[in-house]
Structure formats: structure tokens, C-alpha cells
CSV table of C-alpha atoms in Angstrom, one decimal:
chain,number,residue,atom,x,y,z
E,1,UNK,CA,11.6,3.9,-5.5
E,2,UNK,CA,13.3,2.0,-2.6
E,3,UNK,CA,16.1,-0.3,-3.3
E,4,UNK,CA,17.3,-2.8,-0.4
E,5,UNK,CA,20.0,-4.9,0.2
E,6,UNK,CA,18.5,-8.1,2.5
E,7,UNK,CA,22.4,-9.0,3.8
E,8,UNK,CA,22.8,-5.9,5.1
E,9,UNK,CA,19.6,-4.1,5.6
E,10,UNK,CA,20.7,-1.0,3.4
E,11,UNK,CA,18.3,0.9,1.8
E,12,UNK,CA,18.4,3.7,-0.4
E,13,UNK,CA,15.5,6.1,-2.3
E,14,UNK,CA,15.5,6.9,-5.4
E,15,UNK,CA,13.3,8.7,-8.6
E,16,UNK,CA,12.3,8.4,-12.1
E,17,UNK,CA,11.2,11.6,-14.0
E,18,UNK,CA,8.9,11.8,-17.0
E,19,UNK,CA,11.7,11.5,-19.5
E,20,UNK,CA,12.7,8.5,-17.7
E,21,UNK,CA,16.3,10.0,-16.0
E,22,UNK,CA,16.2,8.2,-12.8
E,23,UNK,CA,18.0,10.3,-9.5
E,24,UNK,CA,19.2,8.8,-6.6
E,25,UNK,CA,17.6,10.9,-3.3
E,26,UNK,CA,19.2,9.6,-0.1
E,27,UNK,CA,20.3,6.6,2.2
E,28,UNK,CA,17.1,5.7,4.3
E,29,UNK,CA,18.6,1.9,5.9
E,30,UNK,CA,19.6,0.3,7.8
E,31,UNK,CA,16.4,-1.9,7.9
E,32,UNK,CA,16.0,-5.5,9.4
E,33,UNK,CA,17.7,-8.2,7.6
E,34,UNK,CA,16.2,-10.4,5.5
E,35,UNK,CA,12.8,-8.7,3.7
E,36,UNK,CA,11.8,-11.1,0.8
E,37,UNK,CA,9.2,-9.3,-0.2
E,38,UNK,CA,8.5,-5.1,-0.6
E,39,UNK,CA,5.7,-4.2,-2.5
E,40,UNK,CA,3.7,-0.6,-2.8
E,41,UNK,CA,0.7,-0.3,-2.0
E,42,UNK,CA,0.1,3.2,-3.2
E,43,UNK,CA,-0.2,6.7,-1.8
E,44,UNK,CA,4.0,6.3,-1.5
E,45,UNK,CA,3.4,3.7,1.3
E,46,UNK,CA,5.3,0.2,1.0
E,47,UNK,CA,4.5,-3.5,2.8
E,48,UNK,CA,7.6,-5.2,3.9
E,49,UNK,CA,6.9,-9.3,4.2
E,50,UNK,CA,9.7,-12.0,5.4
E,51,UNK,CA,8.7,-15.1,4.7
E,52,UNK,CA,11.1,-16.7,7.1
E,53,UNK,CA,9.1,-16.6,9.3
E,54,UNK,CA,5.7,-14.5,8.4
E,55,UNK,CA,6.7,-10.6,10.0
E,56,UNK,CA,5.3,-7.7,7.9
E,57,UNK,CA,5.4,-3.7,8.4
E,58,UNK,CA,4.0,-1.1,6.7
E,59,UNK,CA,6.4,2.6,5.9
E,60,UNK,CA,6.1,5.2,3.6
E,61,UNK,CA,7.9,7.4,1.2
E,62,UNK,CA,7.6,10.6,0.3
E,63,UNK,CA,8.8,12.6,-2.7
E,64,UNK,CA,12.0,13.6,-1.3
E,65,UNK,CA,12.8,10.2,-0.8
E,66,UNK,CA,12.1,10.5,2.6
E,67,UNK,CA,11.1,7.0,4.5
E,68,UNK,CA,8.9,6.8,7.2
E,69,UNK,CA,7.9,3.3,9.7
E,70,UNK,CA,4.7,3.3,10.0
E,71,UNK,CA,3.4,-0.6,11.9
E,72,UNK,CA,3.8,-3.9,11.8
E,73,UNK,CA,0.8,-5.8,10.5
E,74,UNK,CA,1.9,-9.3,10.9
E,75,UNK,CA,2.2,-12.0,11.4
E,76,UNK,CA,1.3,-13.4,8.4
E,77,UNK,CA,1.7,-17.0,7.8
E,78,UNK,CA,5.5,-17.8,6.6
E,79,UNK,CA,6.5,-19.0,3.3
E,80,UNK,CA,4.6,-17.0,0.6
E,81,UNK,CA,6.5,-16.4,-2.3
């Protein structure tokens, strides 16, 4: 999991377990301000959209809560919710 703060751009990793304990793993941010939207899109790898103004990326995580930038795939056009 990937929790972000869009004020500040901090971002921090985390995991649930089978038993459903959840453990944080590590500090990955500070990203750009202002994602609206992260979403997976499987395999551990995550699309970043800001609707401001239509910018996207694409990163990954891996199980040790380890984040990775992978592109930008943008633009896309702004305002999707």
C-alpha cells in the first residue's frame, strides 16, 4: 500500500498480512504536490493522475515497500474525477 499526503508530497508504504495486521515499511516521499488520483494497476505498479491540469506517471512498489519512478504517460486531459 502507498499512502500520500497531496499538501506536502509525503508518502509512506505500507502492508496488510493474511490475518489482516497491517505494518508500516518505510518513508518513500517526498512526491509532487497535488496527485488527485493513485490507482494500481497491478504487478505492484501505481498511475499517478492530477487533474489540475492532466500530468500522469507511472512507479512501482515492491514488497519491501520499496518505490520506484518509472515515466510519465501524460498528459491526459485535465479534470477527470
Amino acid at each position: 500500500l502507498l499512502f500520500y499526503r497531496a499538501s506536502d508530497g509525503l508518502a509512506v508504504t505500507g502492508a496488510v498480512n493474511a490475518a489482516g495486521g497491517f505494518t508500516n515499511l518505510q518513508t518513500v516521499g517526498g512526491f509532487g504536490l497535488g496527485w488527485t488520483h493513485i490507482t494500481s494497476v497491478g504487478g505492484g505498479r501505481l498511475l499517478f493522475y492530477r487533474a489540475s491540469d492532466g500530468v500522469a506517471v507511472t512507479g512501482s512498489v515492491d514488497n519491501g515497500g520499496n518505490f520506484t519512478s518509472l515515466q510519465q504517460v501524460g498528459g491526459f486531459a485535465p479534470g477527470w474525477t
